[in-house]
Amino acid sequence: MSKPIVAVTRIIPETGLAMLRDRCELRVWQDELPPSYAELCVLAEGAAGILCLLSDRIDDSVMDAAGSNIKVISNYAVGYDNIDLTAARRRNIRVGNTPGVLTETTADLAFALLLSVARRIAEGHAYVQAGRWKTWGPELLRGYDLSGKTLGIIGFGRIGKAVARRGTGFNMRTLFYSPSAEQETFGEFNASKVDLDTVLKESDFLSLHCPLNEASMYMINREALMKMKKTAILINTARGKVVVHDDLVEALEKGWIAGAGLDVTDPEPINSDSPLLSMSSVIITPHVGSATYETRSRMAVMCAENILAGLEDRPLPYQVV
Ligand code: DGY
């Protein structure tokens, strides 16, 4: 009997591919760059499973291209805003993701960005590299303390809580905005629930951890940025489209906020002529929140587990729909 075809849209760690090789006919996209939309449709043709990345738009046409065989879509990410869930539901296709495993890794990066912008680490490094370090300077590269400050968090799920936990180690209090949060306060994180206005106005550091959906799309716009403290630093490791980037440029140019650390941008990759790239108060990393050897390897295993379950018509271990 022929094996089911599984389309894999990029080379993922071998831990996951090895689990699939015996059971499936793997069709793995080999390039570093993603398949174009047209190439993605061709890759998906006849597939029973699609193992995709957050940069692949998986919609009606891709599902149509796969045809009647398609049973499962397994996203190599916890976020799944790239997949049309309504289209998947309509076809009884199971959709899975990789929750939990990347929580601490992503929280680490959010905190690394926060510290880097607050203490001007990248600027300091560039200053030394350029041979400009002549002496100890009383006013050289002054930044902002974390201790005693307010950490604002939008989206208080696993990653938001993990960032708040790190904040307690730096003697910070947390205010969070999260309409779906199950409690008003979380004593263990020194965290209290507030409305959006309050988190914008009172945060010294505002870190975004919400999924991208209708409510969060472009939530951090001109109006929101104008409410923030002039000394505030914005951190985004969630999705680029939560922030209006032109408005962020204006906010930084006009001094409405002091800096930003972005692991995600809109678009991705960021346009090479974006003014954000030449601002010393901004640090940008290329969407690497979950990028550690351990986490990316475990994500590959979870994706493979989702594919195998879907092919056998079982509920996925990490099922979205
Ligand atoms: C996710 O999983 O959604 C991250 O953005 C990438 O790991």
CSV table of N, CA and C in Angstrom, one decimal, residues 118-255:
chain,number,residue,atom,x,y,z
A,118,ALA,N,16.8,48.6,27.3
A,118,ALA,CA,16.9,49.5,28.6
A,118,ALA,C,18.4,49.8,28.9
A,119,ARG,N,19.3,48.9,28.6
A,119,ARG,CA,20.7,49.2,29.0
A,119,ARG,C,21.6,49.4,27.8
A,120,ARG,N,21.0,49.6,26.6
A,120,ARG,CA,21.7,50.0,25.4
A,120,ARG,C,22.8,49.1,25.0
A,121,ILE,N,22.6,47.8,25.1
A,121,ILE,CA,23.7,46.8,24.9
A,121,ILE,C,24.2,46.9,23.5
A,122,ALA,N,23.3,46.9,22.5
A,122,ALA,CA,23.7,46.9,21.1
A,122,ALA,C,24.5,48.2,20.8
A,123,GLU,N,24.0,49.3,21.3
A,123,GLU,CA,24.7,50.6,21.1
A,123,GLU,C,26.1,50.5,21.7
A,124,GLY,N,26.2,50.0,22.9
A,124,GLY,CA,27.5,49.9,23.6
A,124,GLY,C,28.5,49.1,22.8
A,125,HIS,N,27.9,47.9,22.3
A,125,HIS,CA,28.8,47.0,21.5
A,125,HIS,C,29.3,47.7,20.2
A,126,ALA,N,28.4,48.4,19.5
A,126,ALA,CA,28.7,49.1,18.3
A,126,ALA,C,29.8,50.2,18.6
A,127,TYR,N,29.6,50.9,19.7
A,127,TYR,CA,30.5,52.0,20.2
A,127,TYR,C,31.9,51.5,20.4
A,128,VAL,N,32.0,50.3,21.0
A,128,VAL,CA,33.3,49.7,21.3
A,128,VAL,C,33.9,49.2,20.0
A,129,GLN,N,33.1,48.5,19.2
A,129,GLN,CA,33.6,48.0,17.9
A,129,GLN,C,34.1,49.1,17.0
A,130,ALA,N,33.5,50.3,17.1
A,130,ALA,CA,33.9,51.4,16.2
A,130,ALA,C,35.1,52.1,16.7
A,131,GLY,N,35.7,51.7,17.9
A,131,GLY,CA,36.9,52.3,18.4
A,131,GLY,C,36.6,53.6,19.1
A,132,ARG,N,35.4,53.8,19.5
A,132,ARG,CA,35.0,55.1,20.1
A,132,ARG,C,35.2,55.1,21.6
A,133,TRP,N,35.5,54.0,22.3
A,133,TRP,CA,35.7,53.9,23.7
A,133,TRP,C,37.0,54.5,24.2
A,134,LYS,N,37.0,55.7,24.7
A,134,LYS,CA,38.2,56.4,25.1
A,134,LYS,C,38.4,56.4,26.6
A,135,THR,N,37.3,56.4,27.3
A,135,THR,CA,37.4,56.6,28.8
A,135,THR,C,36.1,56.2,29.4
A,136,TRP,N,36.1,56.1,30.8
A,136,TRP,CA,34.9,55.8,31.5
A,136,TRP,C,34.1,57.2,31.5
A,137,GLY,N,32.9,57.2,31.2
A,137,GLY,CA,32.2,58.4,31.0
A,137,GLY,C,31.0,58.5,32.0
A,138,PRO,N,30.9,59.6,32.8
A,138,PRO,CA,29.8,59.7,33.8
A,138,PRO,C,28.4,59.7,33.1
A,139,GLU,N,28.3,60.2,31.9
A,139,GLU,CA,27.0,60.2,31.2
A,139,GLU,C,27.0,59.3,30.0
A,140,LEU,N,28.0,58.5,29.9
A,140,LEU,CA,28.0,57.6,28.7
A,140,LEU,C,27.0,56.5,28.7
A,141,LEU,N,26.2,56.5,27.6
A,141,LEU,CA,25.2,55.4,27.4
A,141,LEU,C,24.3,55.1,28.6
A,142,ARG,N,23.8,56.1,29.2
A,142,ARG,CA,22.9,55.9,30.3
A,142,ARG,C,21.6,55.3,29.8
A,143,GLY,N,21.1,54.3,30.5
A,143,GLY,CA,19.8,53.7,30.2
A,143,GLY,C,18.8,53.8,31.3
A,144,TYR,N,18.0,52.8,31.4
A,144,TYR,CA,16.9,52.8,32.4
A,144,TYR,C,17.0,51.6,33.3
A,145,ASP,N,16.8,51.8,34.7
A,145,ASP,CA,16.7,50.7,35.6
A,145,ASP,C,15.5,49.9,35.4
A,146,LEU,N,15.5,48.6,35.8
A,146,LEU,CA,14.3,47.7,35.8
A,146,LEU,C,13.7,47.7,37.2
A,147,SER,N,14.6,47.7,38.2
A,147,SER,CA,14.1,47.5,39.6
A,147,SER,C,13.1,48.6,40.0
A,148,GLY,N,12.0,48.2,40.5
A,148,GLY,CA,11.0,49.1,41.0
A,148,GLY,C,10.1,49.6,40.0
A,149,LYS,N,10.3,49.2,38.7
A,149,LYS,CA,9.5,49.7,37.6
A,149,LYS,C,8.3,48.8,37.3
A,150,THR,N,7.4,49.3,36.5
A,150,THR,CA,6.2,48.6,36.1
A,150,THR,C,6.4,47.9,34.8
A,151,LEU,N,6.1,46.6,34.8
A,151,LEU,CA,6.2,45.8,33.6
A,151,LEU,C,4.7,45.6,33.1
A,152,GLY,N,4.4,46.1,31.9
A,152,GLY,CA,3.1,46.0,31.4
A,152,GLY,C,3.1,44.8,30.4
A,153,ILE,N,2.1,44.0,30.5
A,153,ILE,CA,2.0,42.8,29.6
A,153,ILE,C,0.6,42.8,28.9
A,154,ILE,N,0.6,42.7,27.6
A,154,ILE,CA,-0.7,42.6,26.9
A,154,ILE,C,-0.7,41.1,26.4
A,155,GLY,N,-1.7,40.4,27.0
A,155,GLY,CA,-1.9,39.0,26.7
A,155,GLY,C,-1.2,38.2,27.8
A,156,PHE,N,-2.0,37.6,28.7
A,156,PHE,CA,-1.5,37.0,29.9
A,156,PHE,C,-1.7,35.5,29.8
A,157,GLY,N,-1.3,34.9,28.7
A,157,GLY,CA,-1.3,33.4,28.6
A,157,GLY,C,0.1,32.9,29.2
A,158,ARG,N,0.5,31.7,28.6
A,158,ARG,CA,1.7,31.1,29.1
A,158,ARG,C,2.9,32.0,29.0
A,159,ILE,N,3.1,32.6,27.8
A,159,ILE,CA,4.3,33.4,27.7
A,159,ILE,C,4.3,34.7,28.5
A,160,GLY,N,3.1,35.3,28.5
A,160,GLY,CA,2.9,36.6,29.3
A,160,GLY,C,3.3,36.3,30.7
A,161,LYS,N,2.8,35.2,31.3
A,161,LYS,CA,3.1,34.9,32.7
A,161,LYS,C,4.5,34.6,32.9
A,162,ALA,N,5.2,33.9,31.9
A,162,ALA,CA,6.6,33.6,32.1
A,162,ALA,C,7.4,34.9,32.1
A,163,VAL,N,7.0,35.9,31.3
A,163,VAL,CA,7.7,37.1,31.3
A,163,VAL,C,7.5,37.8,32.7
A,164,ALA,N,6.3,37.8,33.2
A,164,ALA,CA,6.0,38.4,34.5
A,164,ALA,C,6.8,37.7,35.6
A,165,ARG,N,7.0,36.4,35.5
A,165,ARG,CA,7.8,35.7,36.5
A,165,ARG,C,9.2,36.2,36.5
A,166,ARG,N,9.7,36.4,35.3
A,166,ARG,CA,11.1,37.0,35.2
A,166,ARG,C,11.1,38.4,35.8
A,167,GLY,N,10.0,39.1,35.6
A,167,GLY,CA,10.0,40.5,36.2
A,167,GLY,C,10.1,40.5,37.7
A,168,THR,N,9.5,39.5,38.4
A,168,THR,CA,9.6,39.4,39.8
A,168,THR,C,11.1,39.3,40.3
A,169,GLY,N,11.9,38.6,39.5
A,169,GLY,CA,13.3,38.5,39.8
A,169,GLY,C,14.1,39.8,39.7
A,170,PHE,N,13.5,40.7,39.0
A,170,PHE,CA,14.1,42.1,38.8
A,170,PHE,C,13.4,43.1,39.6
A,171,ASN,N,12.6,42.6,40.6
A,171,ASN,CA,11.9,43.5,41.5
A,171,ASN,C,10.9,44.5,40.8
A,172,MET,N,10.2,43.9,39.8
A,172,MET,CA,9.2,44.7,39.1
A,172,MET,C,7.8,44.3,39.5
A,173,ARG,N,6.9,45.2,39.3
A,173,ARG,CA,5.5,44.8,39.5
A,173,ARG,C,4.9,44.7,38.1
A,174,THR,N,3.9,43.8,37.9
A,174,THR,CA,3.3,43.7,36.6
A,174,THR,C,1.9,44.1,36.6
A,175,LEU,N,1.5,44.8,35.5
A,175,LEU,CA,0.1,45.1,35.2
A,175,LEU,C,-0.2,44.4,33.9
A,176,PHE,N,-1.3,43.7,33.8
A,176,PHE,CA,-1.5,43.0,32.6
A,176,PHE,C,-2.9,43.3,32.0
A,177,TYR,N,-3.0,43.4,30.7
A,177,TYR,CA,-4.3,43.5,30.0
A,177,TYR,C,-4.6,42.2,29.3
A,178,SER,N,-5.6,41.6,29.7
A,178,SER,CA,-5.9,40.3,29.0
A,178,SER,C,-7.4,40.0,29.3
A,179,PRO,N,-8.3,40.4,28.4
A,179,PRO,CA,-9.7,40.2,28.7
A,179,PRO,C,-10.1,38.7,29.1
A,180,SER,N,-9.3,37.7,28.6
A,180,SER,CA,-9.7,36.3,28.9
A,180,SER,C,-8.9,35.8,30.2
A,181,ALA,N,-8.2,36.6,30.9
A,181,ALA,CA,-7.4,36.1,32.0
A,181,ALA,C,-8.4,35.5,33.1
A,182,GLU,N,-8.0,34.4,33.7
A,182,GLU,CA,-8.9,33.7,34.6
A,182,GLU,C,-8.9,34.3,36.0
A,183,GLN,N,-8.0,35.2,36.3
A,183,GLN,CA,-7.9,35.8,37.6
A,183,GLN,C,-7.6,37.3,37.5
A,184,GLU,N,-8.0,38.0,38.6
A,184,GLU,CA,-7.7,39.5,38.6
A,184,GLU,C,-6.3,39.8,39.1
A,185,THR,N,-5.8,38.9,39.9
A,185,THR,CA,-4.4,39.1,40.4
A,185,THR,C,-3.7,37.7,40.4
A,186,PHE,N,-2.4,37.8,40.2
A,186,PHE,CA,-1.6,36.6,40.3
A,186,PHE,C,-0.4,37.0,41.3
A,187,GLY,N,-0.6,36.6,42.6
A,187,GLY,CA,0.4,37.0,43.6
A,187,GLY,C,1.8,36.5,43.3
A,188,GLU,N,1.9,35.3,42.7
A,188,GLU,CA,3.2,34.7,42.5
A,188,GLU,C,4.0,35.5,41.4
A,189,PHE,N,3.2,36.3,40.6
A,189,PHE,CA,3.9,37.1,39.6
A,189,PHE,C,3.9,38.6,40.0
A,190,ASN,N,3.4,38.9,41.1
A,190,ASN,CA,3.2,40.3,41.5
A,190,ASN,C,2.4,41.1,40.5
A,191,ALA,N,1.3,40.4,40.0
A,191,ALA,CA,0.7,40.9,38.8
A,191,ALA,C,-0.8,41.2,39.0
A,192,SER,N,-1.3,42.4,38.5
A,192,SER,CA,-2.7,42.7,38.6
A,192,SER,C,-3.3,43.0,37.2
A,193,LYS,N,-4.5,42.6,37.1
A,193,LYS,CA,-5.2,42.9,35.8
A,193,LYS,C,-5.7,44.3,35.7
A,194,VAL,N,-5.6,45.0,34.6
A,194,VAL,CA,-6.0,46.4,34.4
A,194,VAL,C,-6.6,46.5,33.0
A,195,ASP,N,-7.2,47.7,32.8
A,195,ASP,CA,-7.8,47.9,31.4
A,195,ASP,C,-6.6,48.3,30.5
A,196,LEU,N,-7.0,48.4,29.2
A,196,LEU,CA,-5.9,48.7,28.2
A,196,LEU,C,-5.3,50.1,28.4
A,197,ASP,N,-6.2,51.1,28.8
A,197,ASP,CA,-5.6,52.4,29.0
A,197,ASP,C,-4.6,52.5,30.1
A,198,THR,N,-4.9,51.7,31.2
A,198,THR,CA,-4.0,51.7,32.4
A,198,THR,C,-2.7,51.1,32.0
A,199,VAL,N,-2.8,50.0,31.3
A,199,VAL,CA,-1.5,49.3,31.0
A,199,VAL,C,-0.6,50.2,30.1
A,200,LEU,N,-1.3,50.9,29.2
A,200,LEU,CA,-0.5,51.8,28.3
A,200,LEU,C,0.1,53.0,29.1
A,201,LYS,N,-0.7,53.5,30.0
A,201,LYS,CA,-0.3,54.8,30.7
A,201,LYS,C,0.7,54.5,31.8
A,202,GLU,N,0.6,53.3,32.4
A,202,GLU,CA,1.5,53.1,33.6
A,202,GLU,C,2.7,52.3,33.4
A,203,SER,N,2.8,51.7,32.2
A,203,SER,CA,4.0,50.8,32.1
A,203,SER,C,5.3,51.5,31.7
A,204,ASP,N,6.3,51.0,32.4
A,204,ASP,CA,7.7,51.5,32.0
A,204,ASP,C,8.2,50.7,30.9
A,205,PHE,N,7.8,49.4,30.9
A,205,PHE,CA,8.1,48.5,29.8
A,205,PHE,C,6.8,47.8,29.4
A,206,LEU,N,6.5,47.8,28.1
A,206,LEU,CA,5.3,47.1,27.7
A,206,LEU,C,5.6,46.0,26.7
A,207,SER,N,5.3,44.8,27.2
A,207,SER,CA,5.7,43.6,26.4
A,207,SER,C,4.4,42.9,25.8
A,208,LEU,N,4.4,42.6,24.5
A,208,LEU,CA,3.2,42.1,23.9
A,208,LEU,C,3.3,40.6,23.8
A,209,HIS,N,2.2,39.9,24.2
A,209,HIS,CA,2.2,38.5,24.2
A,209,HIS,C,0.8,37.9,23.8
A,210,CYS,N,0.1,38.7,23.0
A,210,CYS,CA,-1.3,38.3,22.6
A,210,CYS,C,-1.2,37.6,21.3
A,211,PRO,N,-2.1,36.7,21.0
A,211,PRO,CA,-2.2,36.1,19.7
A,211,PRO,C,-2.7,37.2,18.7
A,212,LEU,N,-2.4,37.0,17.4
A,212,LEU,CA,-2.9,37.9,16.4
A,212,LEU,C,-4.3,37.5,16.1
A,213,ASN,N,-5.3,38.4,16.3
A,213,ASN,CA,-6.6,38.2,15.9
A,213,ASN,C,-7.3,39.5,15.7
A,214,GLU,N,-8.6,39.5,15.4
A,214,GLU,CA,-9.3,40.8,15.1
A,214,GLU,C,-9.1,41.8,16.2
A,215,ALA,N,-9.1,41.4,17.4
A,215,ALA,CA,-9.0,42.3,18.6
A,215,ALA,C,-7.6,42.9,18.7
A,216,SER,N,-6.6,42.1,18.4
A,216,SER,CA,-5.2,42.6,18.6
A,216,SER,C,-4.6,43.2,17.4
A,217,MET,N,-5.2,43.0,16.2
A,217,MET,CA,-4.6,43.5,15.0
A,217,MET,C,-4.5,45.0,15.1
A,218,TYR,N,-3.3,45.5,15.0
A,218,TYR,CA,-3.0,47.0,15.0
A,218,TYR,C,-3.5,47.7,16.2
A,219,MET,N,-3.5,46.9,17.4
A,219,MET,CA,-3.9,47.5,18.6
A,219,MET,C,-2.9,48.6,19.1
A,220,ILE,N,-1.6,48.4,18.8
A,220,ILE,CA,-0.7,49.4,19.2
A,220,ILE,C,-0.5,50.4,18.1
A,221,ASN,N,-1.4,51.4,18.1
A,221,ASN,CA,-1.4,52.4,17.0
A,221,ASN,C,-1.0,53.8,17.6
A,222,ARG,N,-1.2,54.8,16.8
A,222,ARG,CA,-0.9,56.2,17.2
A,222,ARG,C,-1.5,56.5,18.5
A,223,GLU,N,-2.8,56.3,18.6
A,223,GLU,CA,-3.6,56.6,19.8
A,223,GLU,C,-3.0,55.9,21.1
A,224,ALA,N,-2.7,54.7,20.9
A,224,ALA,CA,-2.1,53.9,22.0
A,224,ALA,C,-0.8,54.4,22.4
A,225,LEU,N,0.1,54.6,21.4
A,225,LEU,CA,1.5,55.0,21.7
A,225,LEU,C,1.5,56.4,22.3
A,226,MET,N,0.6,57.3,22.0
A,226,MET,CA,0.5,58.6,22.6
A,226,MET,C,0.2,58.6,24.1
A,227,LYS,N,-0.4,57.5,24.5
A,227,LYS,CA,-0.8,57.3,25.9
A,227,LYS,C,0.4,56.9,26.8
A,228,MET,N,1.4,56.3,26.1
A,228,MET,CA,2.5,55.7,26.9
A,228,MET,C,3.4,56.7,27.5
A,229,LYS,N,4.2,56.3,28.5
A,229,LYS,CA,5.2,57.2,29.1
A,229,LYS,C,6.3,57.5,28.1
A,230,LYS,N,6.8,58.7,28.2
A,230,LYS,CA,7.9,59.1,27.3
A,230,LYS,C,9.2,58.3,27.5
A,231,THR,N,9.3,57.7,28.7
A,231,THR,CA,10.4,56.9,29.0
A,231,THR,C,10.1,55.4,28.7
A,232,ALA,N,9.0,55.1,28.2
A,232,ALA,CA,8.6,53.7,28.1
A,232,ALA,C,9.3,53.0,26.9
A,233,ILE,N,9.5,51.6,27.1
A,233,ILE,CA,10.1,50.8,26.0
A,233,ILE,C,9.1,49.7,25.7
A,234,LEU,N,8.9,49.6,24.4
A,234,LEU,CA,7.9,48.6,23.8
A,234,LEU,C,8.7,47.4,23.4
A,235,ILE,N,8.2,46.2,23.8
A,235,ILE,CA,8.8,44.9,23.3
A,235,ILE,C,7.7,44.1,22.6
A,236,ASN,N,8.1,43.6,21.4
A,236,ASN,CA,7.1,42.8,20.7
A,236,ASN,C,7.8,41.5,20.3
A,237,THR,N,7.3,40.4,20.9
A,237,THR,CA,7.8,39.1,20.4
A,237,THR,C,6.5,38.3,20.0
A,238,ALA,N,5.4,38.9,19.8
A,238,ALA,CA,4.2,38.2,19.5
A,238,ALA,C,4.0,38.1,18.0
A,239,ARG,N,3.4,39.1,17.4
A,239,ARG,CA,3.2,39.2,15.9
A,239,ARG,C,3.4,40.6,15.5
A,240,GLY,N,4.0,40.9,14.4
A,240,GLY,CA,4.3,42.2,13.9
A,240,GLY,C,3.0,43.0,13.7
A,241,LYS,N,2.0,42.4,13.3
A,241,LYS,CA,0.7,43.2,12.9
A,241,LYS,C,0.0,43.6,14.2
A,242,VAL,N,0.5,43.4,15.4
A,242,VAL,CA,-0.2,44.0,16.6
A,242,VAL,C,0.2,45.4,16.6
A,243,VAL,N,1.3,45.8,16.0
A,243,VAL,CA,1.8,47.2,16.0
A,243,VAL,C,1.7,47.9,14.7
A,244,VAL,N,1.2,49.1,14.6
A,244,VAL,CA,1.2,49.9,13.4
A,244,VAL,C,2.6,50.5,13.3
A,245,HIS,N,3.4,50.0,12.3
A,245,HIS,CA,4.9,50.3,12.3
A,245,HIS,C,5.1,51.8,12.0
A,246,ASP,N,4.3,52.4,11.1
A,246,ASP,CA,4.5,53.8,10.8
A,246,ASP,C,4.2,54.6,12.0
A,247,ASP,N,3.2,54.2,12.8
A,247,ASP,CA,2.9,54.9,14.0
A,247,ASP,C,4.1,54.8,15.1
A,248,LEU,N,4.7,53.6,15.1
A,248,LEU,CA,5.8,53.4,16.0
A,248,LEU,C,7.0,54.3,15.6
A,249,VAL,N,7.2,54.4,14.3
A,249,VAL,CA,8.3,55.3,13.8
A,249,VAL,C,8.0,56.7,14.3
A,250,GLU,N,6.8,57.1,14.1
A,250,GLU,CA,6.4,58.5,14.6
A,250,GLU,C,6.6,58.7,16.1
A,251,ALA,N,6.2,57.7,16.8
A,251,ALA,CA,6.3,57.7,18.3
A,251,ALA,C,7.7,57.8,18.7
A,252,LEU,N,8.6,57.1,18.0
A,252,LEU,CA,10.0,57.2,18.4
A,252,LEU,C,10.7,58.5,18.0
A,253,GLU,N,10.3,58.9,16.8
A,253,GLU,CA,10.9,60.2,16.2
A,253,GLU,C,10.4,61.3,17.1
A,254,LYS,N,9.2,61.3,17.5
A,254,LYS,CA,8.7,62.5,18.3
A,254,LYS,C,8.9,62.3,19.8
A,255,GLY,N,9.5,61.2,20.2
A,255,GLY,CA,9.8,61.0,21.6
A,255,GLY,C,8.5,60.7,22.5
